[in-house]
Amino acid sequence: MEGEDSSGKLLAVATPLVRSRVLGRFLGFDGVPLYLKWEGANFTGTHKDRAALLHARRAAELGFPAVTAGTCGNFGVALAHYARVFGLKAVIFVPRGYENSRVGEMVERGAEVVFVDGRYEDAVEASVEAAEAHGWYDANPGGRNGSLSLEAYSAIAEEIVAELGDAPYAVAVPVGNGTTLAGLYRGFLRAYREGRVTAVPRLVAATTSHANELASLWFGEKLEPERVVETWVNEPLVALRALDAELALEALRATGGCVYAFEDEEMVEAALLVRALEGLPALPASASAILALERLAKGEEVEGPLVAVVTGRWRGRLRRL
Ligand SMILES: Cc1ncc(COP(=O)(O)O)c(C=O)c1O
């Protein structure tokens, strides 16, 4: 991941692909290398930096005065950060009462935060309307500039390919809207078409068992909004309307991928394991990617390296549920 500010200073670099020495063995991946694509190394702690950087840079190039997005937290902090880097105002719409939100960090970075009654989807809608009304740059996923987010996340795939010299067997990605997963697909597909990898890896979606539209579509189940349980653990993965579900489903089907959904307790345990065995402060929601690989490996003969995309940004003590 690269980007330069006006003075030519490097804003961000490729995140590390960490070869697990202990976790893989602990989980029983005998003879199969496990890698963690450590997105916690991004400046504000998650892969959302990648999209925020490209959006803010484009907004500045196009002469917009402000960038806006609806967010549950991580994307908002990233957007606030890169808006400031490029001298723009950031207006972040956040659902009121979000337990795990990083509002304080958005404000510290100079963003204006607007609280919205309702859920994540309502915050995105309010942001899109405000962009229209005030002539701001719309950085929301799935919207008019959504393709740039896909491009940003395609760099995760490019970095994995550059590091391994070929595609891994499977890559697991924590999924909310499906944007990150669809972006990785774009990157791997490009590498395949350009002859840089011998195959496109199986893409595996890891999400919450409590309301994600992509998972519902995949399993053919009805999503019942009234039964949604949103917590500090699953918040990044809950999506009543997964804004890039179609693209992500296409990626899953085209690569022989699958979807696994997890309970909060499982994700917290996985995050504790990553912390204890690899020393990385993984966010529980993103530790779901490791659980997804464990499930995959239990169900089939895995024929090559496995990669889990894992983000950071869990501050403070991780409490067992
Ligand atoms: C840490 C983390 N993981 C995963 C996701 C889900 O990504 P996407 O919405 O691109 O599927 C998010 C989204 O906010 C996130 O913050």
CSV table of N, CA and C and ligand atoms in Angstrom, one decimal, residues 46-48 72 74 153 174-180 236-237 283 286 311, ligand 1:
chain,number,residue,atom,x,y,z
A,46,THR,N,-6.3,-0.5,11.0
A,46,THR,CA,-7.1,-1.4,10.2
A,46,THR,C,-6.8,-1.2,8.7
A,47,HIS,N,-7.3,-2.2,7.9
A,47,HIS,CA,-7.2,-2.1,6.5
A,47,HIS,C,-8.0,-0.9,5.9
A,48,LYS,N,-8.9,-0.3,6.7
A,48,LYS,CA,-9.7,0.8,6.2
A,48,LYS,C,-8.8,2.0,5.8
A,72,CYS,N,-19.2,2.6,11.4
A,72,CYS,CA,-19.3,2.1,12.7
A,72,CYS,C,-18.0,2.4,13.5
A,74,ASN,N,-14.1,2.1,12.5
A,74,ASN,CA,-12.7,2.0,11.9
A,74,ASN,C,-12.5,2.8,10.7
A,153,TYR,N,-8.4,-2.2,-1.6
A,153,TYR,CA,-8.3,-3.5,-1.0
A,153,TYR,C,-7.6,-4.6,-1.9
A,174,PRO,N,-12.4,-11.2,7.0
A,174,PRO,CA,-13.6,-10.8,7.8
A,174,PRO,C,-14.6,-9.9,6.9
A,175,VAL,N,-15.8,-10.3,7.0
A,175,VAL,CA,-16.8,-9.6,6.1
A,175,VAL,C,-17.9,-8.9,6.8
A,176,GLY,N,-18.1,-7.7,6.4
A,176,GLY,CA,-19.3,-6.9,6.8
A,176,GLY,C,-20.1,-6.6,5.5
A,177,ASN,N,-19.7,-5.5,4.8
A,177,ASN,CA,-20.3,-5.2,3.5
A,177,ASN,C,-19.8,-6.1,2.4
A,178,GLY,N,-18.7,-6.7,2.5
A,178,GLY,CA,-18.1,-7.6,1.5
A,178,GLY,C,-17.2,-6.8,0.6
A,179,THR,N,-16.9,-5.6,0.9
A,179,THR,CA,-16.0,-4.7,0.1
A,179,THR,C,-14.6,-5.3,0.1
A,180,THR,N,-14.1,-5.6,1.3
A,180,THR,CA,-12.7,-6.0,1.4
A,180,THR,C,-12.5,-7.3,0.6
A,236,PRO,N,-18.3,-4.7,13.6
A,236,PRO,CA,-17.8,-4.5,12.3
A,236,PRO,C,-18.4,-5.5,11.2
A,237,LEU,N,-19.0,-6.5,11.7
A,237,LEU,CA,-19.4,-7.6,10.7
A,237,LEU,C,-20.9,-7.6,10.5
A,283,LEU,N,-8.1,-7.7,16.5
A,283,LEU,CA,-9.5,-7.3,16.8
A,283,LEU,C,-10.3,-8.6,16.8
A,286,SER,N,-12.0,-9.6,13.5
A,286,SER,CA,-11.1,-10.0,12.4
A,286,SER,C,-10.5,-11.3,12.7
A,311,THR,N,-7.0,-7.7,11.3
A,311,THR,CA,-6.8,-6.3,11.6
A,311,THR,C,-6.5,-6.1,13.1
B,1,LIG,C1,-12.0,-4.6,11.4
B,1,LIG,C2,-12.9,-4.8,10.3
B,1,LIG,N1,-13.0,-6.0,9.7
B,1,LIG,C3,-13.9,-6.3,8.8
B,1,LIG,C4,-14.7,-5.3,8.3
B,1,LIG,C5,-15.7,-5.6,7.2
B,1,LIG,O1,-15.2,-5.1,6.0
B,1,LIG,P1,-16.2,-5.0,4.7
B,1,LIG,O2,-17.3,-4.1,5.1
B,1,LIG,O3,-15.3,-4.5,3.7
B,1,LIG,O4,-16.7,-6.4,4.4
B,1,LIG,C6,-14.7,-4.0,8.9
B,1,LIG,C7,-15.6,-3.0,8.5
B,1,LIG,O5,-15.9,-2.0,9.1
B,1,LIG,C8,-13.8,-3.8,9.9
B,1,LIG,O6,-13.7,-2.6,10.5
